[in-house]
mmCIF file of C-alpha atoms and ligand atoms in Angstrom:
data_model
loop_
_atom_site.group_PDB
_atom_site.id
_atom_site.type_symbol
_atom_site.label_atom_id
_atom_site.label_comp_id
_atom_site.label_asym_id
_atom_site.label_seq_id
_atom_site.Cartn_x
_atom_site.Cartn_y
_atom_site.Cartn_z
ATOM 1 C CA MET A 6 34.802 -7.610 -0.534
ATOM 2 C CA ILE A 7 32.195 -5.114 -1.492
ATOM 3 C CA VAL A 8 29.920 -6.864 0.858
ATOM 4 C CA GLN A 9 32.166 -6.837 4.005
ATOM 5 C CA SER A 10 33.323 -3.043 3.485
ATOM 6 C CA VAL A 11 29.494 -1.927 2.958
ATOM 7 C CA LEU A 12 28.206 -3.899 5.951
ATOM 8 C CA ALA A 13 31.046 -2.519 8.046
ATOM 9 C CA HIS A 14 29.609 0.997 7.581
ATOM 10 C CA LEU A 15 26.290 0.288 8.930
ATOM 11 C CA ASP A 16 25.992 0.962 12.578
ATOM 12 C CA PRO A 17 22.621 -0.187 14.360
ATOM 13 C CA GLU A 18 23.141 2.474 17.132
ATOM 14 C CA ARG A 19 23.226 5.279 14.582
ATOM 15 C CA ILE A 20 20.078 3.843 12.795
ATOM 16 C CA ALA A 21 18.290 3.522 15.928
ATOM 17 C CA ARG A 22 19.034 7.100 16.880
ATOM 18 C CA ASP A 23 17.988 8.593 13.602
ATOM 19 C CA THR A 24 14.756 6.659 13.897
ATOM 20 C CA LEU A 25 14.054 7.762 17.144
ATOM 21 C CA ALA A 26 14.851 11.509 16.023
ATOM 22 C CA PHE A 27 12.480 10.900 13.057
ATOM 23 C CA ILE A 28 9.531 9.693 15.192
ATOM 24 C CA GLU A 29 9.835 12.697 17.418
ATOM 25 C CA VAL A 30 9.099 14.823 14.302
ATOM 26 C CA ARG A 31 5.358 14.958 14.206
ATOM 27 C CA SER A 32 4.228 14.252 10.396
ATOM 28 C CA GLU A 33 0.551 13.345 10.470
ATOM 29 C CA THR A 34 -1.225 12.987 6.873
ATOM 30 C CA GLY A 35 -2.034 16.385 5.753
ATOM 31 C CA ASP A 36 0.849 18.091 7.711
ATOM 32 C CA GLU A 37 3.839 15.962 6.714
ATOM 33 C CA GLY A 38 6.133 19.013 5.890
ATOM 34 C CA ALA A 39 8.344 18.594 9.079
ATOM 35 C CA GLY A 40 8.607 14.852 8.118
ATOM 36 C CA SER A 41 9.645 15.505 4.571
ATOM 37 C CA GLN A 42 12.100 17.960 5.857
ATOM 38 C CA PHE A 43 13.752 15.578 8.241
ATOM 39 C CA LEU A 44 14.329 13.012 5.657
ATOM 40 C CA ALA A 45 15.837 15.598 3.371
ATOM 41 C CA ASN A 46 18.195 16.822 5.966
ATOM 42 C CA LEU A 47 19.242 13.294 6.850
ATOM 43 C CA LEU A 48 20.020 12.555 3.239
ATOM 44 C CA ARG A 49 22.054 15.986 3.179
ATOM 45 C CA ARG A 50 23.807 15.145 6.431
ATOM 46 C CA GLU A 51 24.896 11.791 4.788
ATOM 47 C CA GLY A 52 26.147 14.016 1.748
ATOM 48 C CA PHE A 53 23.479 13.419 -0.878
ATOM 49 C CA ALA A 54 21.665 16.295 -2.638
ATOM 50 C CA ALA A 55 18.097 15.910 -1.544
ATOM 51 C CA GLU A 56 15.421 17.836 -3.160
ATOM 52 C CA LEU A 57 12.097 18.950 -1.623
ATOM 53 C CA ASP A 58 9.315 18.773 -4.423
ATOM 54 C CA GLU A 59 6.860 21.242 -3.052
ATOM 55 C CA PHE A 60 3.993 20.425 -5.325
ATOM 56 C CA LEU A 61 1.613 21.120 -2.430
ATOM 57 C CA PRO A 62 2.156 23.909 -0.096
ATOM 58 C CA GLY A 63 3.911 22.862 3.100
ATOM 59 C CA ARG A 64 3.603 19.116 2.007
ATOM 60 C CA PRO A 65 6.771 18.170 -0.193
ATOM 61 C CA ASN A 66 7.839 14.933 -1.464
ATOM 62 C CA VAL A 67 11.491 14.224 -0.953
ATOM 63 C CA LEU A 68 13.734 13.272 -4.111
ATOM 64 C CA CYS A 69 17.227 12.217 -4.071
ATOM 65 C CA ARG A 70 19.008 10.754 -7.221
ATOM 66 C CA ILE A 71 22.324 9.246 -6.719
ATOM 67 C CA ALA A 72 23.589 9.214 -10.125
ATOM 68 C CA GLY A 73 25.247 5.688 -11.424
ATOM 69 C CA ALA A 74 28.309 5.402 -13.546
ATOM 70 C CA GLY A 75 26.112 4.079 -16.561
ATOM 71 C CA GLY A 76 25.128 1.002 -17.952
ATOM 72 C CA GLY A 77 23.166 -0.505 -15.048
ATOM 73 C CA ARG A 78 19.562 -0.860 -13.908
ATOM 74 C CA SER A 79 18.020 1.915 -12.070
ATOM 75 C CA LEU A 80 16.305 1.347 -8.702
ATOM 76 C CA LEU A 81 13.900 3.506 -6.674
ATOM 77 C CA PHE A 82 13.443 3.222 -2.958
ATOM 78 C CA ASN A 83 10.339 4.715 -1.651
ATOM 79 C CA GLY A 84 8.408 5.273 1.405
ATOM 80 C CA HIS A 85 5.785 7.711 2.929
ATOM 81 C CA THR A 86 6.744 10.686 5.402
ATOM 82 C CA ASP A 87 3.218 10.785 6.920
ATOM 83 C CA THR A 88 1.853 8.765 9.808
ATOM 84 C CA ILE A 89 -1.731 8.231 10.965
ATOM 85 C CA PRO A 90 -2.787 10.556 13.833
ATOM 86 C CA THR A 91 -0.505 10.319 16.867
ATOM 87 C CA GLY A 92 -3.507 9.722 19.003
ATOM 88 C CA SER A 93 -2.786 7.984 22.276
ATOM 89 C CA SER A 94 0.202 6.120 20.916
ATOM 90 C CA THR A 95 3.179 5.399 23.355
ATOM 91 C CA PRO A 96 5.425 8.399 23.376
ATOM 92 C CA PRO A 97 8.702 8.273 21.239
ATOM 93 C CA SER A 98 11.373 6.242 23.301
ATOM 94 C CA ARG A 99 14.115 3.877 23.082
ATOM 95 C CA ASP A 100 12.980 0.553 24.958
ATOM 96 C CA GLY A 101 16.160 -1.798 25.000
ATOM 97 C CA ALA A 102 16.233 -3.520 21.443
ATOM 98 C CA TRP A 103 13.225 -1.486 20.380
ATOM 99 C CA VAL A 104 12.594 2.157 18.947
ATOM 100 C CA VAL A 105 8.884 2.982 20.137
ATOM 101 C CA GLY A 106 6.439 5.697 18.929
ATOM 102 C CA ARG A 107 4.058 6.693 16.060
ATOM 103 C CA GLY A 108 5.557 5.797 12.872
ATOM 104 C CA ALA A 109 8.315 3.591 14.000
ATOM 105 C CA GLU A 110 7.232 0.577 12.030
ATOM 106 C CA ASP A 111 5.085 2.655 9.489
ATOM 107 C CA MET A 112 7.256 3.652 8.251
ATOM 108 C CA LYS A 113 10.167 5.923 9.430
ATOM 109 C CA GLY A 114 12.500 2.915 10.300
ATOM 110 C CA GLY A 115 12.440 1.855 6.884
ATOM 111 C CA LEU A 116 13.122 5.273 5.574
ATOM 112 C CA VAL A 117 16.106 5.615 7.792
ATOM 113 C CA ALA A 118 17.497 2.157 6.917
ATOM 114 C CA MET A 119 17.180 3.254 3.482
ATOM 115 C CA VAL A 120 19.264 6.392 3.764
ATOM 116 C CA HIS A 121 22.002 4.496 5.839
ATOM 117 C CA ALA A 122 21.952 1.895 3.105
ATOM 118 C CA ALA A 123 22.926 4.391 0.468
ATOM 119 C CA SER A 124 25.391 6.063 2.857
ATOM 120 C CA ALA A 125 27.202 2.721 3.633
ATOM 121 C CA LEU A 126 27.555 2.432 -0.171
ATOM 122 C CA ARG A 127 29.040 5.704 -0.539
ATOM 123 C CA ARG A 128 31.203 5.386 2.506
ATOM 124 C CA ALA A 129 32.476 2.062 1.199
ATOM 125 C CA GLY A 130 33.504 3.730 -2.124
ATOM 126 C CA VAL A 131 30.998 1.845 -4.115
ATOM 127 C CA ARG A 132 29.811 3.555 -7.216
ATOM 128 C CA LEU A 133 26.732 1.902 -8.520
ATOM 129 C CA ALA A 134 26.335 1.333 -12.467
ATOM 130 C CA GLY A 135 22.581 2.427 -12.479
ATOM 131 C CA ASP A 136 20.979 5.384 -10.807
ATOM 132 C CA LEU A 137 19.593 4.891 -7.213
ATOM 133 C CA TRP A 138 16.640 7.107 -6.181
ATOM 134 C CA LEU A 139 15.718 7.607 -2.644
ATOM 135 C CA THR A 140 12.148 9.180 -2.119
ATOM 136 C CA GLY A 141 9.694 10.091 0.253
ATOM 137 C CA VAL A 142 6.091 10.897 -0.371
ATOM 138 C CA VAL A 143 3.273 12.460 1.393
ATOM 139 C CA GLY A 144 -0.469 11.888 1.489
ATOM 140 C CA HIS A 145 -0.256 7.967 1.963
ATOM 141 C CA GLU A 146 -2.554 7.328 4.978
ATOM 142 C CA ALA A 147 -6.318 7.183 4.289
ATOM 143 C CA PRO A 148 -8.757 8.557 4.616
ATOM 144 C CA LYS A 149 -7.165 12.148 4.872
ATOM 145 C CA GLY A 150 -4.426 11.075 2.578
ATOM 146 C CA LYS A 151 -5.576 11.114 -1.278
ATOM 147 C CA LYS A 152 -2.231 9.557 -2.406
ATOM 148 C CA GLU A 153 -0.950 12.879 -3.344
ATOM 149 C CA GLY A 154 2.578 12.080 -3.038
ATOM 150 C CA PRO A 155 2.343 8.744 -4.954
ATOM 151 C CA ARG A 156 0.463 10.228 -7.624
ATOM 152 C CA ARG A 157 2.925 13.108 -8.034
ATOM 153 C CA LEU A 158 5.851 10.465 -8.317
ATOM 154 C CA ILE A 159 3.829 8.429 -10.860
ATOM 155 C CA ALA A 160 3.539 11.614 -12.978
ATOM 156 C CA GLN A 161 7.069 12.274 -12.930
ATOM 157 C CA ILE A 162 7.850 8.628 -13.897
ATOM 158 C CA ARG A 163 5.230 8.880 -16.748
ATOM 159 C CA GLU A 164 6.827 12.018 -17.902
ATOM 160 C CA GLY A 165 10.252 10.447 -18.051
ATOM 161 C CA ALA A 166 11.744 12.869 -15.264
ATOM 162 C CA ILE A 167 12.454 9.721 -12.993
ATOM 163 C CA ARG A 168 13.298 6.448 -14.812
ATOM 164 C CA PRO A 169 13.249 3.636 -12.261
ATOM 165 C CA ASP A 170 13.316 -0.103 -13.595
ATOM 166 C CA ALA A 171 11.865 -1.276 -10.364
ATOM 167 C CA ILE A 172 10.659 0.260 -7.062
ATOM 168 C CA VAL A 173 11.353 -1.096 -3.566
ATOM 169 C CA ILE A 174 8.802 0.282 -0.882
ATOM 170 C CA VAL A 175 10.790 -0.052 2.431
ATOM 171 C CA GLU A 176 7.924 -1.170 4.718
ATOM 172 C CA GLY A 177 5.992 -4.262 5.161
ATOM 173 C CA PRO A 178 6.796 -7.664 6.479
ATOM 174 C CA CYS A 179 10.339 -8.837 6.746
ATOM 175 C CA ALA A 180 9.849 -10.783 3.290
ATOM 176 C CA ILE A 181 9.463 -9.941 -0.282
ATOM 177 C CA TRP A 182 5.947 -8.794 -0.664
ATOM 178 C CA ALA A 183 5.123 -9.094 -4.446
ATOM 179 C CA ALA A 184 1.586 -9.401 -4.882
ATOM 180 C CA SER A 185 -1.578 -7.946 -3.360
ATOM 181 C CA LEU A 186 -5.310 -8.402 -4.256
ATOM 182 C CA GLY A 187 -7.217 -5.611 -5.840
ATOM 183 C CA SER A 188 -10.030 -3.730 -4.034
ATOM 184 C CA ALA A 189 -12.863 -1.517 -4.467
ATOM 185 C CA ILE A 190 -15.748 -0.068 -2.374
ATOM 186 C CA PHE A 191 -19.007 -0.939 -4.229
ATOM 187 C CA ASN A 192 -22.503 0.742 -3.527
ATOM 188 C CA ILE A 193 -25.542 -0.783 -4.838
ATOM 189 C CA ALA A 194 -28.638 1.320 -4.930
ATOM 190 C CA ILE A 195 -32.357 -0.303 -5.308
ATOM 191 C CA GLU A 196 -35.001 2.217 -5.834
ATOM 192 C CA SER A 197 -38.643 1.939 -6.472
ATOM 193 C CA GLY A 198 -40.588 4.448 -8.797
ATOM 194 C CA ARG A 199 -43.409 4.333 -6.325
ATOM 195 C CA GLY A 200 -41.397 6.415 -3.733
ATOM 196 C CA PRO A 201 -41.686 5.894 0.035
ATOM 197 C CA VAL A 202 -45.418 5.000 0.018
ATOM 198 C CA HIS A 203 -47.552 2.921 2.333
ATOM 199 C CA THR A 204 -46.601 -0.844 2.038
ATOM 200 C CA VAL A 205 -50.092 -1.730 1.857
ATOM 201 C CA HIS A 206 -50.135 -0.509 -1.774
ATOM 202 C CA VAL A 207 -47.044 -2.473 -2.775
ATOM 203 C CA PRO A 208 -46.790 -6.225 -3.177
ATOM 204 C CA TYR A 209 -43.638 -7.761 -1.438
ATOM 205 C CA GLU A 210 -42.298 -8.850 -4.812
ATOM 206 C CA ALA A 211 -41.860 -5.136 -5.697
ATOM 207 C CA ASN A 212 -40.012 -4.182 -2.370
ATOM 208 C CA PRO A 213 -36.462 -3.004 -2.412
ATOM 209 C CA ALA A 214 -35.905 -4.856 0.897
ATOM 210 C CA ARG A 215 -36.828 -8.193 -0.845
ATOM 211 C CA TRP A 216 -34.397 -7.648 -3.616
ATOM 212 C CA ALA A 217 -31.617 -6.519 -1.120
ATOM 213 C CA GLY A 218 -32.159 -10.060 0.258
ATOM 214 C CA TRP A 219 -31.645 -11.688 -3.254
ATOM 215 C CA ILE A 220 -28.462 -9.805 -3.681
ATOM 216 C CA LEU A 221 -26.964 -10.848 -0.375
ATOM 217 C CA GLU A 222 -27.977 -14.441 -1.227
ATOM 218 C CA GLU A 223 -26.153 -13.835 -4.521
ATOM 219 C CA PHE A 224 -22.945 -12.768 -2.570
ATOM 220 C CA ALA A 225 -23.292 -15.978 -0.255
ATOM 221 C CA ARG A 226 -23.189 -17.961 -3.448
ATOM 222 C CA LEU A 227 -20.182 -16.229 -5.055
ATOM 223 C CA GLU A 228 -18.408 -16.471 -1.684
ATOM 224 C CA ARG A 229 -18.724 -20.088 -1.896
ATOM 225 C CA GLU A 230 -17.677 -20.237 -5.229
ATOM 226 C CA PHE A 231 -14.725 -18.167 -4.731
ATOM 227 C CA ALA A 232 -13.762 -20.506 -1.833
ATOM 228 C CA GLU A 233 -14.007 -23.601 -4.068
ATOM 229 C CA ARG A 234 -11.607 -22.012 -6.568
ATOM 230 C CA PRO A 235 -7.939 -22.559 -6.032
ATOM 231 C CA PRO A 236 -6.584 -19.581 -4.286
ATOM 232 C CA HIS A 237 -3.803 -17.269 -5.643
ATOM 233 C CA PRO A 238 -0.717 -18.644 -4.207
ATOM 234 C CA LEU A 239 0.493 -15.433 -2.645
ATOM 235 C CA CYS A 240 -2.530 -13.352 -1.728
ATOM 236 C CA GLY A 241 -5.383 -15.673 -1.329
ATOM 237 C CA ARG A 242 -8.899 -15.812 -2.954
ATOM 238 C CA GLU A 243 -11.349 -13.393 -4.077
ATOM 239 C CA ARG A 244 -13.783 -12.075 -1.531
ATOM 240 C CA VAL A 245 -16.817 -10.055 -1.334
ATOM 241 C CA ASN A 246 -18.072 -8.748 2.081
ATOM 242 C CA VAL A 247 -20.853 -6.027 3.068
ATOM 243 C CA GLY A 248 -20.523 -3.304 5.701
ATOM 244 C CA ILE A 249 -23.739 -1.284 5.227
ATOM 245 C CA VAL A 250 -27.194 -2.253 4.350
ATOM 246 C CA ALA A 251 -29.246 0.776 4.815
ATOM 247 C CA GLY A 252 -33.035 1.912 3.849
ATOM 248 C CA GLY A 253 -36.265 2.564 5.221
ATOM 249 C CA ASP A 254 -37.600 4.982 8.195
ATOM 250 C CA TYR A 255 -40.980 3.466 9.163
ATOM 251 C CA MET A 256 -42.353 0.075 9.637
ATOM 252 C CA ASN A 257 -45.002 0.461 6.815
ATOM 253 C CA ARG A 258 -43.348 2.641 4.365
ATOM 254 C CA LEU A 259 -41.447 1.303 1.189
ATOM 255 C CA PRO A 260 -37.750 1.356 1.895
ATOM 256 C CA THR A 261 -36.547 3.217 -0.955
ATOM 257 C CA PRO A 262 -33.783 3.976 -2.011
ATOM 258 C CA LEU A 263 -32.089 1.114 -0.197
ATOM 259 C CA GLN A 264 -28.301 0.685 -0.502
ATOM 260 C CA ILE A 265 -25.928 -1.962 0.029
ATOM 261 C CA THR A 266 -22.200 -1.116 0.628
ATOM 262 C CA GLY A 267 -19.149 -3.327 0.895
ATOM 263 C CA THR A 268 -15.463 -4.131 -0.339
ATOM 264 C CA TRP A 269 -14.649 -6.415 -3.047
ATOM 265 C CA ARG A 270 -11.321 -8.086 -3.179
ATOM 266 C CA TRP A 271 -10.102 -9.690 -6.278
ATOM 267 C CA GLN A 272 -6.808 -11.611 -7.505
ATOM 268 C CA PRO A 273 -4.438 -10.590 -10.110
ATOM 269 C CA GLY A 274 -5.734 -11.617 -13.676
ATOM 270 C CA LYS A 275 -9.103 -9.936 -13.000
ATOM 271 C CA THR A 276 -9.473 -6.059 -13.469
ATOM 272 C CA GLN A 277 -11.774 -3.400 -11.873
ATOM 273 C CA GLN A 278 -13.426 -3.301 -15.451
ATOM 274 C CA MET A 279 -14.148 -7.033 -15.277
ATOM 275 C CA LEU A 280 -15.662 -6.483 -11.697
ATOM 276 C CA SER A 281 -17.690 -3.430 -12.898
ATOM 277 C CA ASP A 282 -19.049 -5.563 -15.681
ATOM 278 C CA GLN A 283 -19.998 -8.449 -13.265
ATOM 279 C CA LEU A 284 -21.815 -6.009 -11.090
ATOM 280 C CA THR A 285 -23.578 -4.273 -13.781
ATOM 281 C CA ASP A 286 -24.787 -7.781 -15.000
ATOM 282 C CA LEU A 287 -25.949 -8.607 -11.687
ATOM 283 C CA CYS A 288 -27.786 -5.370 -11.329
ATOM 284 C CA GLY A 289 -29.539 -5.827 -14.540
ATOM 285 C CA ARG A 290 -30.775 -9.161 -13.503
ATOM 286 C CA VAL A 291 -32.335 -7.893 -10.237
ATOM 287 C CA ALA A 292 -33.776 -4.825 -12.149
ATOM 288 C CA GLY A 293 -35.211 -7.191 -14.754
ATOM 289 C CA ARG A 294 -36.943 -9.468 -12.180
ATOM 290 C CA SER A 295 -38.087 -6.769 -10.012
ATOM 291 C CA GLY A 296 -38.980 -3.855 -12.161
ATOM 292 C CA LEU A 297 -36.751 -1.746 -9.479
ATOM 293 C CA THR A 298 -33.961 0.422 -10.734
ATOM 294 C CA VAL A 299 -30.865 -0.821 -9.458
ATOM 295 C CA ARG A 300 -27.466 0.760 -10.019
ATOM 296 C CA CYS A 301 -23.801 0.016 -8.866
ATOM 297 C CA THR A 302 -20.960 2.355 -8.334
ATOM 298 C CA LEU A 303 -17.560 1.702 -7.490
ATOM 299 C CA GLU A 304 -15.014 4.061 -5.693
ATOM 300 C CA GLY A 305 -11.363 3.695 -4.262
ATOM 301 C CA GLY A 306 -10.625 1.203 -6.701
ATOM 302 C CA ARG A 307 -7.001 -0.379 -6.776
ATOM 303 C CA GLU A 308 -5.960 -3.085 -9.372
ATOM 304 C CA PRO A 309 -4.105 -5.892 -7.957
ATOM 305 C CA PHE A 310 -0.557 -6.186 -8.459
ATOM 306 C CA GLU A 311 1.987 -8.915 -9.008
ATOM 307 C CA THR A 312 5.886 -8.870 -9.523
ATOM 308 C CA ALA A 313 7.037 -12.293 -10.800
ATOM 309 C CA ARG A 314 9.154 -14.529 -8.493
ATOM 310 C CA ASP A 315 12.062 -14.491 -11.127
ATOM 311 C CA HIS A 316 11.983 -10.803 -11.579
ATOM 312 C CA PRO A 317 15.496 -9.362 -11.213
ATOM 313 C CA VAL A 318 14.296 -7.048 -8.278
ATOM 314 C CA VAL A 319 12.612 -10.143 -6.371
ATOM 315 C CA ARG A 320 16.182 -11.893 -6.933
ATOM 316 C CA ALA A 321 18.128 -8.961 -5.869
ATOM 317 C CA LEU A 322 16.406 -8.711 -2.540
ATOM 318 C CA GLY A 323 16.337 -12.580 -2.072
ATOM 319 C CA ASP A 324 20.189 -12.708 -2.795
ATOM 320 C CA ALA A 325 20.811 -9.596 -0.363
ATOM 321 C CA ALA A 326 18.802 -11.309 2.457
ATOM 322 C CA ALA A 327 20.709 -14.631 1.962
ATOM 323 C CA THR A 328 24.068 -12.795 2.128
ATOM 324 C CA ASP A 329 22.755 -11.406 5.668
ATOM 325 C CA GLY A 330 21.952 -14.919 6.670
ATOM 326 C CA ARG A 331 18.265 -14.881 5.940
ATOM 327 C CA GLU A 332 16.016 -16.848 3.647
ATOM 328 C CA ALA A 333 13.454 -14.137 2.302
ATOM 329 C CA GLU A 334 10.234 -15.591 1.641
ATOM 330 C CA VAL A 335 8.059 -14.211 -1.208
ATOM 331 C CA VAL A 336 4.538 -13.334 -0.117
ATOM 332 C CA GLY A 337 1.439 -11.783 -1.057
ATOM 333 C CA MET A 338 -1.060 -9.938 1.090
ATOM 334 C CA PRO A 339 -5.013 -9.406 0.827
ATOM 335 C CA ILE A 340 -4.520 -5.377 1.424
ATOM 336 C CA VAL A 341 -3.754 -2.909 -1.196
ATOM 337 C CA GLY A 342 -0.892 -0.342 -0.911
ATOM 338 C CA ASP A 343 1.146 2.102 -3.105
ATOM 339 C CA ALA A 344 2.681 -0.784 -5.132
ATOM 340 C CA ASN A 345 -0.799 -1.393 -6.677
ATOM 341 C CA LEU A 346 -0.499 2.239 -7.867
ATOM 342 C CA TYR A 347 3.122 2.246 -8.918
ATOM 343 C CA SER A 348 2.860 -1.287 -10.795
ATOM 344 C CA ASN A 349 -0.304 -0.285 -12.597
ATOM 345 C CA GLU A 350 -0.180 3.399 -13.166
ATOM 346 C CA ALA A 351 3.490 3.970 -13.499
ATOM 347 C CA GLY A 352 4.117 0.594 -14.988
ATOM 348 C CA VAL A 353 7.187 -0.169 -12.822
ATOM 349 C CA ALA A 354 7.716 -3.591 -11.230
ATOM 350 C CA THR A 355 7.295 -2.952 -7.464
ATOM 351 C CA VAL A 356 7.808 -4.944 -4.333
ATOM 352 C CA TYR A 357 7.980 -4.191 -0.453
ATOM 353 C CA TYR A 358 10.543 -5.256 1.939
ATOM 354 C CA GLY A 359 10.469 -3.755 5.412
ATOM 355 C CA PRO A 360 11.445 -4.537 8.905
ATOM 356 C CA ALA A 361 8.173 -5.801 10.108
ATOM 357 C CA TYR A 362 4.253 -5.764 9.701
ATOM 358 C CA LYS A 363 3.055 -6.317 13.235
ATOM 359 C CA THR A 364 2.518 -2.912 15.078
ATOM 360 C CA ALA A 365 1.556 -0.353 12.388
ATOM 361 C CA HIS A 366 -1.428 1.885 13.367
ATOM 362 C CA SER A 367 -1.550 0.366 16.966
ATOM 363 C CA ASP A 368 -0.861 2.360 20.085
ATOM 364 C CA ASP A 369 2.199 0.496 20.854
ATOM 365 C CA GLU A 370 3.738 0.955 17.575
ATOM 366 C CA ARG A 371 7.446 -0.108 17.660
ATOM 367 C CA VAL A 372 10.439 -1.500 15.608
ATOM 368 C CA GLU A 373 13.215 -3.627 16.464
ATOM 369 C CA VAL A 374 16.757 -2.132 15.843
ATOM 370 C CA ALA A 375 18.100 -5.444 14.684
ATOM 371 C CA GLN A 376 15.568 -5.532 11.938
ATOM 372 C CA LEU A 377 16.291 -1.945 10.888
ATOM 373 C CA LEU A 378 19.952 -3.102 10.572
ATOM 374 C CA HIS A 379 19.008 -6.207 8.449
ATOM 375 C CA CYS A 380 16.911 -3.948 6.336
ATOM 376 C CA ALA A 381 19.768 -1.399 5.747
ATOM 377 C CA ARG A 382 22.194 -4.297 4.680
ATOM 378 C CA VAL A 383 19.400 -5.751 2.476
ATOM 379 C CA TYR A 384 18.756 -2.299 0.862
ATOM 380 C CA ALA A 385 22.519 -1.733 0.263
ATOM 381 C CA LEU A 386 23.254 -5.278 -1.145
ATOM 382 C CA ALA A 387 20.075 -5.193 -3.234
ATOM 383 C CA ALA A 388 21.137 -2.114 -4.767
ATOM 384 C CA VAL A 389 24.555 -3.530 -5.708
ATOM 385 C CA ASN A 390 22.939 -6.578 -6.937
ATOM 386 C CA TYR A 391 20.329 -4.732 -9.146
ATOM 387 C CA CYS A 392 21.986 -1.699 -10.389
ATOM 388 C CA GLY A 393 25.642 -3.219 -10.422
ATOM 389 C CA ALA A 394 28.779 -1.851 -9.092
ATOM 390 C CA VAL A 395 31.712 -0.323 -11.117
ATOM 391 C CA SER A 396 34.291 0.144 -8.663
ATOM 392 C CA SER A 397 35.087 -0.448 -4.907
HETATM 393 ZN ZN1 LIG B 22 2.921 2.681 5.670
#
């Protein structure tokens, strides 16, 4: 009964219209004010008390608590109101079964589906037992975004101002994305105490370039080792790769310092500290053999996350999708996102469920209306499954 009356209040055309209107509001990272304002207005139009948390001038997060009757688990839906630069992306439009434009898939469509899901519950007279939070954050998209919005939300969760038992981020593939590898950028600097002198004075064994070669060979050996280990069932195997090898300015001057920069991705179970120790050990071995100074720094590190397949929020989403006639796969991705932060830094089990993950960041970003309707249905039913309903 609840299911039928909730689903009857979801209209794909209204969702599509709101998504298009949201896309027409530019909200590029660093200048998301209008996007957050749109989301707050949409929530208010649907009868909810939305708050703009302007912790940065002109760049507010959006917070909306729908108080439960008590006795149920609390669920927080989350998305980012910023987009990557509009650039040369296709202008906002409706193209048959699709809504087109920057932010369609990543992730204004998901945010609109989230609002419509809560609205359908209200219109159907469903009172949840636990609290439902609808939230939008700023500063997601790198490099301009420094995760300002997610970090603000994490601080509020840590202070106890917001107490979710689980978080669902309303973007990503149309599947329960429940694990991601960790990731960090490493920078190894190899330096000779001799300075950039004529190479005629320096044996090749004391040349930083020779030892950069040793490190690159060591990475190749590690890569073979990673490939031989059983991969993580959801997000694959550990991997190391290099993007910059830089040093030297003249054919017979010693290339010092010399740097190797790349990305390391690792599986749940390993931590950034373990990686840091591993790299410190590697640098120590090179320094010991070469007599050179070898240092490594890590930046932009994100710990991996994994939410268990039998976690109630995974089951709530899986059952909701099944009610809408789909079998939701549980997947992992080698890329990092805000779930890595919410899981590790707020300590709240987090998963993603979105309309699609195909056109984000492309010049032809689009989202299918049928997928938005499916997501709105799943969010509404998952909220009932997870938080419990006390009346209808
Ligand atoms: Zn996104």
